[in-house]
Amino acid sequence: AKAAGRNTLSFYEPGMDGIVADRTALERDLSNAVREGGFVLYYQPIINLAADRPCGFEALIRWPHPSRGMVSPMDFIPLAEDTGLIVPLGAWILQEACREAAGWPGDLRVSVNVSAVQFQKPGFEQAVIGALAAAGLAPQRLELEITESILIADAEAAITCLHRLRSLGVRIAMDDFGTGYSSLSYLRRFPFDKIKIDRSFIRDIADPDAAAIVKAIVGIGTQRGAVITAEGVETEEQLACVRQEGCSEVQGYYFSKPLPAQEALDFVRKPARA
Ligand code: C2E
Ligand code: CA
Ligand code: CA
Ligand code: CA
């Protein structure tokens, strides 16, 4: 297999070797970092507009790499998915986020991103239950952010798993809503508590087409009893628009970037900007 690999490589342009070598090196570093615990979670406040205060935080992973600097999750999550490293990494994310949230005041929730690959692996539900138990966190304070892509492989199995998680008390948020390939008909079969409207619609909300899509998502979500969160709110104008369209929660740089755990706690203690 090794010889075949070398032969295959010889068909590529010379520069390709560099890319392949780089990916191999990154994969090795990723594997080491998973084993040695080389990641941190940052937390971005989610603001409840009616209460005018944070109702929780989204956990966002960061990889401080010794020579590459901060590697973006957009660059290593896909690699972790391809290599299967997402399973131990995802388990760590759940444990760490639950542990942190158990120290937060009141009823603040933590929202954890779940990769479709991680979700579909057997043992996912146990990983969630284990993380909650180890942290002593009430299931009601954990929210899992999933995307429509979990429905592609085996929609029936995914829906069953979501029902089981919800019956534990865990909340389900549909992330990046509006960007996937799903049709609206999925919404009828898919159990969820929250819809997060993708940043691309919020960025363009001054455009009547984008505003109409936001309005439609709010209408359908509200009809289903879901909370609607606007992602990526950066300006006062965008905030006014999403409020006007009926979003009940907002997240974005206008309020705060993702913060290290200690700074996230400091944020809770001071009033929101709205
Ligand atoms: P996402 O789940 O949609 O997360 C929101 C992303 O938007 C985050 O980028 C956040 O920092 C960024 N963001 C928040 N507010 C604003 C804003 O006002 N303006 C702009 N321009 N950006 C904003 P980040 O942390 O780089 O994460 C990127 C993606 O990587 C996430 O998108 C998610 O898909 C994935 N990801 C991050 N952390 C995890 C994780 O722990 N597990 C998994 N499976 N995926 C993760
Ligand atoms: Ca998310
Ligand atoms: Ca999102
Ligand atoms: Ca996104």
JSON list of C-alpha atoms in Angstrom, two decimals, residues 10-216:
[
{"chain": "A", "resi": 10, "resn": "SER", "atom": "CA", "xyz": [4.10, 10.98, -8.45]},
{"chain": "A", "resi": 11, "resn": "PHE", "atom": "CA", "xyz": [1.16, 11.84, -10.70]},
{"chain": "A", "resi": 12, "resn": "TYR", "atom": "CA", "xyz": [0.53, 15.08, -8.86]},
{"chain": "A", "resi": 13, "resn": "GLU", "atom": "CA", "xyz": [2.16, 18.43, -9.40]},
{"chain": "A", "resi": 14, "resn": "PRO", "atom": "CA", "xyz": [5.34, 18.88, -7.32]},
{"chain": "A", "resi": 15, "resn": "GLY", "atom": "CA", "xyz": [3.63, 21.31, -4.91]},
{"chain": "A", "resi": 16, "resn": "MET", "atom": "CA", "xyz": [1.13, 18.65, -3.96]},
{"chain": "A", "resi": 17, "resn": "ASP", "atom": "CA", "xyz": [3.76, 16.78, -1.91]},
{"chain": "A", "resi": 18, "resn": "GLY", "atom": "CA", "xyz": [3.92, 19.76, 0.39]},
{"chain": "A", "resi": 19, "resn": "ILE", "atom": "CA", "xyz": [0.18, 19.77, 0.91]},
{"chain": "A", "resi": 20, "resn": "VAL", "atom": "CA", "xyz": [0.09, 16.04, 1.63]},
{"chain": "A", "resi": 21, "resn": "ALA", "atom": "CA", "xyz": [3.04, 16.27, 4.01]},
{"chain": "A", "resi": 22, "resn": "ASP", "atom": "CA", "xyz": [1.41, 19.23, 5.73]},
{"chain": "A", "resi": 23, "resn": "ARG", "atom": "CA", "xyz": [-1.82, 17.35, 6.24]},
{"chain": "A", "resi": 24, "resn": "THR", "atom": "CA", "xyz": [0.07, 14.38, 7.64]},
{"chain": "A", "resi": 25, "resn": "ALA", "atom": "CA", "xyz": [1.93, 16.64, 10.06]},
{"chain": "A", "resi": 26, "resn": "LEU", "atom": "CA", "xyz": [-1.29, 18.35, 11.11]},
{"chain": "A", "resi": 27, "resn": "GLU", "atom": "CA", "xyz": [-2.94, 14.99, 11.62]},
{"chain": "A", "resi": 28, "resn": "ARG", "atom": "CA", "xyz": [-0.06, 13.85, 13.83]},
{"chain": "A", "resi": 29, "resn": "ASP", "atom": "CA", "xyz": [-0.22, 17.08, 15.86]},
{"chain": "A", "resi": 30, "resn": "LEU", "atom": "CA", "xyz": [-3.99, 16.77, 16.17]},
{"chain": "A", "resi": 31, "resn": "SER", "atom": "CA", "xyz": [-3.69, 13.22, 17.40]},
{"chain": "A", "resi": 32, "resn": "ASN", "atom": "CA", "xyz": [-1.09, 14.28, 19.99]},
{"chain": "A", "resi": 33, "resn": "ALA", "atom": "CA", "xyz": [-3.19, 17.22, 21.09]},
{"chain": "A", "resi": 34, "resn": "VAL", "atom": "CA", "xyz": [-6.23, 14.98, 21.59]},
{"chain": "A", "resi": 35, "resn": "ARG", "atom": "CA", "xyz": [-4.14, 12.57, 23.67]},
{"chain": "A", "resi": 36, "resn": "GLU", "atom": "CA", "xyz": [-2.43, 15.27, 25.71]},
{"chain": "A", "resi": 37, "resn": "GLY", "atom": "CA", "xyz": [-5.37, 17.64, 26.14]},
{"chain": "A", "resi": 38, "resn": "GLY", "atom": "CA", "xyz": [-4.03, 20.50, 24.06]},
{"chain": "A", "resi": 39, "resn": "PHE", "atom": "CA", "xyz": [-7.33, 22.32, 23.51]},
{"chain": "A", "resi": 40, "resn": "VAL", "atom": "CA", "xyz": [-9.31, 25.03, 25.26]},
{"chain": "A", "resi": 41, "resn": "LEU", "atom": "CA", "xyz": [-12.94, 26.03, 25.13]},
{"chain": "A", "resi": 42, "resn": "TYR", "atom": "CA", "xyz": [-14.02, 29.64, 24.72]},
{"chain": "A", "resi": 43, "resn": "TYR", "atom": "CA", "xyz": [-17.52, 30.76, 25.58]},
{"chain": "A", "resi": 44, "resn": "GLN", "atom": "CA", "xyz": [-19.68, 33.24, 23.68]},
{"chain": "A", "resi": 45, "resn": "PRO", "atom": "CA", "xyz": [-22.62, 34.77, 25.54]},
{"chain": "A", "resi": 46, "resn": "ILE", "atom": "CA", "xyz": [-26.13, 34.23, 24.21]},
{"chain": "A", "resi": 47, "resn": "ILE", "atom": "CA", "xyz": [-28.37, 37.14, 25.19]},
{"chain": "A", "resi": 48, "resn": "ASN", "atom": "CA", "xyz": [-32.04, 36.78, 25.96]},
{"chain": "A", "resi": 49, "resn": "LEU", "atom": "CA", "xyz": [-33.56, 40.00, 24.60]},
{"chain": "A", "resi": 50, "resn": "ALA", "atom": "CA", "xyz": [-36.61, 40.12, 26.87]},
{"chain": "A", "resi": 51, "resn": "ALA", "atom": "CA", "xyz": [-34.56, 39.58, 30.02]},
{"chain": "A", "resi": 52, "resn": "ASP", "atom": "CA", "xyz": [-31.72, 41.74, 28.67]},
{"chain": "A", "resi": 53, "resn": "ARG", "atom": "CA", "xyz": [-29.11, 39.36, 30.05]},
{"chain": "A", "resi": 54, "resn": "PRO", "atom": "CA", "xyz": [-27.13, 36.26, 29.05]},
{"chain": "A", "resi": 55, "resn": "CYS", "atom": "CA", "xyz": [-29.11, 33.05, 29.26]},
{"chain": "A", "resi": 56, "resn": "GLY", "atom": "CA", "xyz": [-26.13, 30.90, 28.40]},
{"chain": "A", "resi": 57, "resn": "PHE", "atom": "CA", "xyz": [-22.91, 30.46, 26.46]},
{"chain": "A", "resi": 58, "resn": "GLU", "atom": "CA", "xyz": [-21.89, 28.58, 23.36]},
{"chain": "A", "resi": 59, "resn": "ALA", "atom": "CA", "xyz": [-18.70, 26.58, 23.86]},
{"chain": "A", "resi": 60, "resn": "LEU", "atom": "CA", "xyz": [-16.29, 27.04, 20.93]},
{"chain": "A", "resi": 61, "resn": "ILE", "atom": "CA", "xyz": [-13.11, 25.03, 20.70]},
{"chain": "A", "resi": 62, "resn": "ARG", "atom": "CA", "xyz": [-9.67, 26.60, 20.27]},
{"chain": "A", "resi": 63, "resn": "TRP", "atom": "CA", "xyz": [-6.41, 24.87, 19.42]},
{"chain": "A", "resi": 64, "resn": "PRO", "atom": "CA", "xyz": [-3.34, 26.83, 20.43]},
{"chain": "A", "resi": 65, "resn": "HIS", "atom": "CA", "xyz": [-0.71, 25.15, 18.24]},
{"chain": "A", "resi": 66, "resn": "PRO", "atom": "CA", "xyz": [2.96, 25.53, 19.29]},
{"chain": "A", "resi": 67, "resn": "SER", "atom": "CA", "xyz": [4.14, 26.68, 15.84]},
{"chain": "A", "resi": 68, "resn": "ARG", "atom": "CA", "xyz": [1.01, 27.52, 13.83]},
{"chain": "A", "resi": 69, "resn": "GLY", "atom": "CA", "xyz": [-0.61, 29.79, 16.42]},
{"chain": "A", "resi": 70, "resn": "MET", "atom": "CA", "xyz": [-4.36, 29.47, 16.95]},
{"chain": "A", "resi": 71, "resn": "VAL", "atom": "CA", "xyz": [-5.72, 26.90, 14.50]},
{"chain": "A", "resi": 72, "resn": "SER", "atom": "CA", "xyz": [-9.34, 27.55, 13.56]},
{"chain": "A", "resi": 73, "resn": "PRO", "atom": "CA", "xyz": [-11.92, 24.84, 14.29]},
{"chain": "A", "resi": 74, "resn": "MET", "atom": "CA", "xyz": [-12.94, 25.25, 10.64]},
{"chain": "A", "resi": 75, "resn": "ASP", "atom": "CA", "xyz": [-9.51, 23.82, 9.75]},
{"chain": "A", "resi": 76, "resn": "PHE", "atom": "CA", "xyz": [-9.24, 20.95, 12.23]},
{"chain": "A", "resi": 77, "resn": "ILE", "atom": "CA", "xyz": [-12.80, 19.76, 12.90]},
{"chain": "A", "resi": 78, "resn": "PRO", "atom": "CA", "xyz": [-13.10, 18.34, 9.35]},
{"chain": "A", "resi": 79, "resn": "LEU", "atom": "CA", "xyz": [-9.73, 16.61, 9.81]},
{"chain": "A", "resi": 80, "resn": "ALA", "atom": "CA", "xyz": [-10.86, 15.25, 13.18]},
{"chain": "A", "resi": 81, "resn": "GLU", "atom": "CA", "xyz": [-13.98, 13.93, 11.46]},
{"chain": "A", "resi": 82, "resn": "ASP", "atom": "CA", "xyz": [-12.01, 12.23, 8.67]},
{"chain": "A", "resi": 83, "resn": "THR", "atom": "CA", "xyz": [-9.63, 10.54, 11.10]},
{"chain": "A", "resi": 84, "resn": "GLY", "atom": "CA", "xyz": [-12.17, 9.53, 13.74]},
{"chain": "A", "resi": 85, "resn": "LEU", "atom": "CA", "xyz": [-10.42, 11.75, 16.29]},
{"chain": "A", "resi": 86, "resn": "ILE", "atom": "CA", "xyz": [-13.70, 13.64, 16.62]},
{"chain": "A", "resi": 87, "resn": "VAL", "atom": "CA", "xyz": [-14.98, 10.87, 18.91]},
{"chain": "A", "resi": 88, "resn": "PRO", "atom": "CA", "xyz": [-12.45, 11.32, 21.76]},
{"chain": "A", "resi": 89, "resn": "LEU", "atom": "CA", "xyz": [-12.24, 15.05, 21.03]},
{"chain": "A", "resi": 90, "resn": "GLY", "atom": "CA", "xyz": [-16.02, 15.41, 21.10]},
{"chain": "A", "resi": 91, "resn": "ALA", "atom": "CA", "xyz": [-16.19, 13.49, 24.37]},
{"chain": "A", "resi": 92, "resn": "TRP", "atom": "CA", "xyz": [-13.62, 15.85, 25.88]},
{"chain": "A", "resi": 93, "resn": "ILE", "atom": "CA", "xyz": [-15.58, 18.90, 24.65]},
{"chain": "A", "resi": 94, "resn": "LEU", "atom": "CA", "xyz": [-18.75, 17.59, 26.30]},
{"chain": "A", "resi": 95, "resn": "GLN", "atom": "CA", "xyz": [-16.97, 16.84, 29.58]},
{"chain": "A", "resi": 96, "resn": "GLU", "atom": "CA", "xyz": [-15.12, 20.13, 29.72]},
{"chain": "A", "resi": 97, "resn": "ALA", "atom": "CA", "xyz": [-18.18, 22.24, 28.81]},
{"chain": "A", "resi": 98, "resn": "CYS", "atom": "CA", "xyz": [-20.38, 20.48, 31.39]},
{"chain": "A", "resi": 99, "resn": "ARG", "atom": "CA", "xyz": [-17.70, 20.79, 34.06]},
{"chain": "A", "resi": 100, "resn": "GLU", "atom": "CA", "xyz": [-17.36, 24.53, 33.40]},
{"chain": "A", "resi": 101, "resn": "ALA", "atom": "CA", "xyz": [-21.13, 25.13, 33.28]},
{"chain": "A", "resi": 102, "resn": "ALA", "atom": "CA", "xyz": [-21.61, 23.37, 36.63]},
{"chain": "A", "resi": 103, "resn": "GLY", "atom": "CA", "xyz": [-19.74, 26.31, 38.20]},
{"chain": "A", "resi": 104, "resn": "TRP", "atom": "CA", "xyz": [-21.91, 29.01, 36.60]},
{"chain": "A", "resi": 105, "resn": "PRO", "atom": "CA", "xyz": [-24.49, 30.91, 38.60]},
{"chain": "A", "resi": 106, "resn": "GLY", "atom": "CA", "xyz": [-28.23, 30.38, 38.28]},
{"chain": "A", "resi": 107, "resn": "ASP", "atom": "CA", "xyz": [-29.69, 28.59, 35.34]},
{"chain": "A", "resi": 108, "resn": "LEU", "atom": "CA", "xyz": [-27.14, 29.58, 32.69]},
{"chain": "A", "resi": 109, "resn": "ARG", "atom": "CA", "xyz": [-26.94, 26.97, 29.94]},
{"chain": "A", "resi": 110, "resn": "VAL", "atom": "CA", "xyz": [-24.03, 25.70, 27.95]},
{"chain": "A", "resi": 111, "resn": "SER", "atom": "CA", "xyz": [-24.45, 25.00, 24.24]},
{"chain": "A", "resi": 112, "resn": "VAL", "atom": "CA", "xyz": [-22.12, 22.40, 22.76]},
{"chain": "A", "resi": 113, "resn": "ASN", "atom": "CA", "xyz": [-21.53, 21.89, 19.04]},
{"chain": "A", "resi": 114, "resn": "VAL", "atom": "CA", "xyz": [-21.91, 18.28, 17.96]},
{"chain": "A", "resi": 115, "resn": "SER", "atom": "CA", "xyz": [-20.42, 17.04, 14.72]},
{"chain": "A", "resi": 116, "resn": "ALA", "atom": "CA", "xyz": [-22.62, 14.78, 12.58]},
{"chain": "A", "resi": 117, "resn": "VAL", "atom": "CA", "xyz": [-19.87, 12.14, 12.59]},
{"chain": "A", "resi": 118, "resn": "GLN", "atom": "CA", "xyz": [-19.73, 12.22, 16.39]},
{"chain": "A", "resi": 119, "resn": "PHE", "atom": "CA", "xyz": [-23.52, 12.09, 16.67]},
{"chain": "A", "resi": 120, "resn": "GLN", "atom": "CA", "xyz": [-23.78, 9.02, 14.44]},
{"chain": "A", "resi": 121, "resn": "LYS", "atom": "CA", "xyz": [-21.21, 6.94, 16.31]},
{"chain": "A", "resi": 122, "resn": "PRO", "atom": "CA", "xyz": [-22.58, 4.41, 18.79]},
{"chain": "A", "resi": 123, "resn": "GLY", "atom": "CA", "xyz": [-21.97, 5.61, 22.32]},
{"chain": "A", "resi": 124, "resn": "PHE", "atom": "CA", "xyz": [-22.81, 9.23, 21.69]},
{"chain": "A", "resi": 125, "resn": "GLU", "atom": "CA", "xyz": [-25.78, 9.22, 24.04]},
{"chain": "A", "resi": 126, "resn": "GLN", "atom": "CA", "xyz": [-23.65, 7.54, 26.72]},
{"chain": "A", "resi": 127, "resn": "ALA", "atom": "CA", "xyz": [-20.96, 10.20, 26.25]},
{"chain": "A", "resi": 128, "resn": "VAL", "atom": "CA", "xyz": [-23.59, 12.88, 26.94]},
{"chain": "A", "resi": 129, "resn": "ILE", "atom": "CA", "xyz": [-24.96, 11.08, 29.99]},
{"chain": "A", "resi": 130, "resn": "GLY", "atom": "CA", "xyz": [-21.43, 10.44, 31.28]},
{"chain": "A", "resi": 131, "resn": "ALA", "atom": "CA", "xyz": [-20.40, 14.08, 30.90]},
{"chain": "A", "resi": 132, "resn": "LEU", "atom": "CA", "xyz": [-23.51, 15.31, 32.75]},
{"chain": "A", "resi": 133, "resn": "ALA", "atom": "CA", "xyz": [-23.01, 12.82, 35.57]},
{"chain": "A", "resi": 134, "resn": "ALA", "atom": "CA", "xyz": [-19.28, 13.51, 35.97]},
{"chain": "A", "resi": 135, "resn": "ALA", "atom": "CA", "xyz": [-19.96, 17.27, 36.17]},
{"chain": "A", "resi": 136, "resn": "GLY", "atom": "CA", "xyz": [-23.11, 16.98, 38.27]},
{"chain": "A", "resi": 137, "resn": "LEU", "atom": "CA", "xyz": [-24.87, 19.22, 35.74]},
{"chain": "A", "resi": 138, "resn": "ALA", "atom": "CA", "xyz": [-28.64, 19.12, 35.36]},
{"chain": "A", "resi": 139, "resn": "PRO", "atom": "CA", "xyz": [-29.51, 17.93, 31.83]},
{"chain": "A", "resi": 140, "resn": "GLN", "atom": "CA", "xyz": [-31.74, 21.01, 31.41]},
{"chain": "A", "resi": 141, "resn": "ARG", "atom": "CA", "xyz": [-28.60, 23.14, 31.43]},
{"chain": "A", "resi": 142, "resn": "LEU", "atom": "CA", "xyz": [-27.04, 21.40, 28.44]},
{"chain": "A", "resi": 143, "resn": "GLU", "atom": "CA", "xyz": [-27.99, 22.24, 24.88]},
{"chain": "A", "resi": 144, "resn": "LEU", "atom": "CA", "xyz": [-26.62, 20.34, 21.90]},
{"chain": "A", "resi": 145, "resn": "GLU", "atom": "CA", "xyz": [-26.17, 22.24, 18.65]},
{"chain": "A", "resi": 146, "resn": "ILE", "atom": "CA", "xyz": [-26.62, 19.99, 15.67]},
{"chain": "A", "resi": 147, "resn": "THR", "atom": "CA", "xyz": [-26.96, 20.63, 11.96]},
{"chain": "A", "resi": 148, "resn": "GLU", "atom": "CA", "xyz": [-29.35, 19.23, 9.42]},
{"chain": "A", "resi": 149, "resn": "SER", "atom": "CA", "xyz": [-26.53, 17.03, 8.12]},
{"chain": "A", "resi": 150, "resn": "ILE", "atom": "CA", "xyz": [-27.16, 14.50, 10.92]},
{"chain": "A", "resi": 151, "resn": "LEU", "atom": "CA", "xyz": [-30.34, 13.54, 9.10]},
{"chain": "A", "resi": 152, "resn": "ILE", "atom": "CA", "xyz": [-28.63, 12.59, 5.85]},
{"chain": "A", "resi": 153, "resn": "ALA", "atom": "CA", "xyz": [-27.23, 9.15, 6.72]},
{"chain": "A", "resi": 154, "resn": "ASP", "atom": "CA", "xyz": [-30.05, 7.65, 8.76]},
{"chain": "A", "resi": 155, "resn": "ALA", "atom": "CA", "xyz": [-32.82, 10.10, 9.56]},
{"chain": "A", "resi": 156, "resn": "GLU", "atom": "CA", "xyz": [-34.87, 7.56, 11.56]},
{"chain": "A", "resi": 157, "resn": "ALA", "atom": "CA", "xyz": [-31.98, 6.69, 13.87]},
{"chain": "A", "resi": 158, "resn": "ALA", "atom": "CA", "xyz": [-31.11, 10.38, 14.31]},
{"chain": "A", "resi": 159, "resn": "ILE", "atom": "CA", "xyz": [-34.67, 11.30, 15.21]},
{"chain": "A", "resi": 160, "resn": "THR", "atom": "CA", "xyz": [-34.88, 8.44, 17.72]},
{"chain": "A", "resi": 161, "resn": "CYS", "atom": "CA", "xyz": [-31.64, 9.56, 19.36]},
{"chain": "A", "resi": 162, "resn": "LEU", "atom": "CA", "xyz": [-32.86, 13.17, 19.54]},
{"chain": "A", "resi": 163, "resn": "HIS", "atom": "CA", "xyz": [-36.08, 12.07, 21.24]},
{"chain": "A", "resi": 164, "resn": "ARG", "atom": "CA", "xyz": [-34.09, 10.11, 23.81]},
{"chain": "A", "resi": 165, "resn": "LEU", "atom": "CA", "xyz": [-31.79, 13.03, 24.55]},
{"chain": "A", "resi": 166, "resn": "ARG", "atom": "CA", "xyz": [-34.76, 15.35, 24.94]},
{"chain": "A", "resi": 167, "resn": "SER", "atom": "CA", "xyz": [-36.50, 12.94, 27.26]},
{"chain": "A", "resi": 168, "resn": "LEU", "atom": "CA", "xyz": [-33.45, 13.22, 29.52]},
{"chain": "A", "resi": 169, "resn": "GLY", "atom": "CA", "xyz": [-34.04, 16.98, 29.58]},
{"chain": "A", "resi": 170, "resn": "VAL", "atom": "CA", "xyz": [-31.22, 17.96, 27.21]},
{"chain": "A", "resi": 171, "resn": "ARG", "atom": "CA", "xyz": [-32.17, 20.68, 24.74]},
{"chain": "A", "resi": 172, "resn": "ILE", "atom": "CA", "xyz": [-31.61, 20.48, 21.00]},
{"chain": "A", "resi": 173, "resn": "ALA", "atom": "CA", "xyz": [-30.74, 23.47, 18.83]},
{"chain": "A", "resi": 174, "resn": "MET", "atom": "CA", "xyz": [-30.64, 23.41, 15.04]},
{"chain": "A", "resi": 175, "resn": "ASP", "atom": "CA", "xyz": [-27.48, 25.27, 14.14]},
{"chain": "A", "resi": 176, "resn": "ASP", "atom": "CA", "xyz": [-26.71, 27.27, 10.99]},
{"chain": "A", "resi": 177, "resn": "PHE", "atom": "CA", "xyz": [-30.34, 27.06, 10.03]},
{"chain": "A", "resi": 178, "resn": "GLY", "atom": "CA", "xyz": [-31.13, 27.93, 6.43]},
{"chain": "A", "resi": 179, "resn": "THR", "atom": "CA", "xyz": [-27.78, 26.91, 4.98]},
{"chain": "A", "resi": 180, "resn": "GLY", "atom": "CA", "xyz": [-28.10, 23.13, 4.72]},
{"chain": "A", "resi": 181, "resn": "TYR", "atom": "CA", "xyz": [-29.68, 21.13, 1.98]},
{"chain": "A", "resi": 182, "resn": "SER", "atom": "CA", "xyz": [-32.63, 20.12, 4.06]},
{"chain": "A", "resi": 183, "resn": "SER", "atom": "CA", "xyz": [-36.11, 20.96, 3.01]},
{"chain": "A", "resi": 184, "resn": "LEU", "atom": "CA", "xyz": [-38.56, 22.60, 5.35]},
{"chain": "A", "resi": 185, "resn": "SER", "atom": "CA", "xyz": [-40.39, 19.29, 5.59]},
{"chain": "A", "resi": 186, "resn": "TYR", "atom": "CA", "xyz": [-37.61, 17.96, 7.85]},
{"chain": "A", "resi": 187, "resn": "LEU", "atom": "CA", "xyz": [-38.81, 20.39, 10.48]},
{"chain": "A", "resi": 188, "resn": "ARG", "atom": "CA", "xyz": [-42.02, 18.45, 10.87]},
{"chain": "A", "resi": 189, "resn": "ARG", "atom": "CA", "xyz": [-40.26, 15.23, 11.89]},
{"chain": "A", "resi": 190, "resn": "PHE", "atom": "CA", "xyz": [-37.28, 16.62, 13.65]},
{"chain": "A", "resi": 191, "resn": "PRO", "atom": "CA", "xyz": [-37.56, 17.32, 17.41]},
{"chain": "A", "resi": 192, "resn": "PHE", "atom": "CA", "xyz": [-35.85, 20.54, 18.47]},
{"chain": "A", "resi": 193, "resn": "ASP", "atom": "CA", "xyz": [-36.12, 23.33, 21.03]},
{"chain": "A", "resi": 194, "resn": "LYS", "atom": "CA", "xyz": [-34.28, 26.10, 19.24]},
{"chain": "A", "resi": 195, "resn": "ILE", "atom": "CA", "xyz": [-33.41, 27.34, 15.78]},
{"chain": "A", "resi": 196, "resn": "LYS", "atom": "CA", "xyz": [-30.21, 29.33, 15.29]},
{"chain": "A", "resi": 197, "resn": "ILE", "atom": "CA", "xyz": [-30.51, 31.46, 12.18]},
{"chain": "A", "resi": 198, "resn": "ASP", "atom": "CA", "xyz": [-27.23, 31.40, 10.29]},
{"chain": "A", "resi": 199, "resn": "ARG", "atom": "CA", "xyz": [-25.02, 34.46, 10.34]},
{"chain": "A", "resi": 200, "resn": "SER", "atom": "CA", "xyz": [-25.22, 34.89, 6.55]},
{"chain": "A", "resi": 201, "resn": "PHE", "atom": "CA", "xyz": [-28.88, 35.95, 6.79]},
{"chain": "A", "resi": 202, "resn": "ILE", "atom": "CA", "xyz": [-28.20, 38.30, 9.69]},
{"chain": "A", "resi": 203, "resn": "ARG", "atom": "CA", "xyz": [-25.26, 39.89, 7.86]},
{"chain": "A", "resi": 204, "resn": "ASP", "atom": "CA", "xyz": [-27.52, 40.67, 4.88]},
{"chain": "A", "resi": 205, "resn": "ILE", "atom": "CA", "xyz": [-30.62, 41.53, 6.88]},
{"chain": "A", "resi": 206, "resn": "ALA", "atom": "CA", "xyz": [-30.84, 45.01, 5.35]},
{"chain": "A", "resi": 207, "resn": "ASP", "atom": "CA", "xyz": [-31.61, 43.17, 2.09]},
{"chain": "A", "resi": 208, "resn": "PRO", "atom": "CA", "xyz": [-35.37, 42.52, 1.84]},
{"chain": "A", "resi": 209, "resn": "ASP", "atom": "CA", "xyz": [-34.82, 38.93, 0.61]},
{"chain": "A", "resi": 210, "resn": "ALA", "atom": "CA", "xyz": [-32.69, 38.02, 3.62]},
{"chain": "A", "resi": 211, "resn": "ALA", "atom": "CA", "xyz": [-35.16, 39.76, 5.94]},
{"chain": "A", "resi": 212, "resn": "ALA", "atom": "CA", "xyz": [-38.01, 37.76, 4.39]},
{"chain": "A", "resi": 213, "resn": "ILE", "atom": "CA", "xyz": [-36.14, 34.50, 5.05]},
{"chain": "A", "resi": 214, "resn": "VAL", "atom": "CA", "xyz": [-35.53, 35.50, 8.67]},
{"chain": "A", "resi": 215, "resn": "LYS", "atom": "CA", "xyz": [-39.21, 36.34, 9.02]},
{"chain": "A", "resi": 216, "resn": "ALA", "atom": "CA", "xyz": [-40.21, 32.96, 7.56]}
]
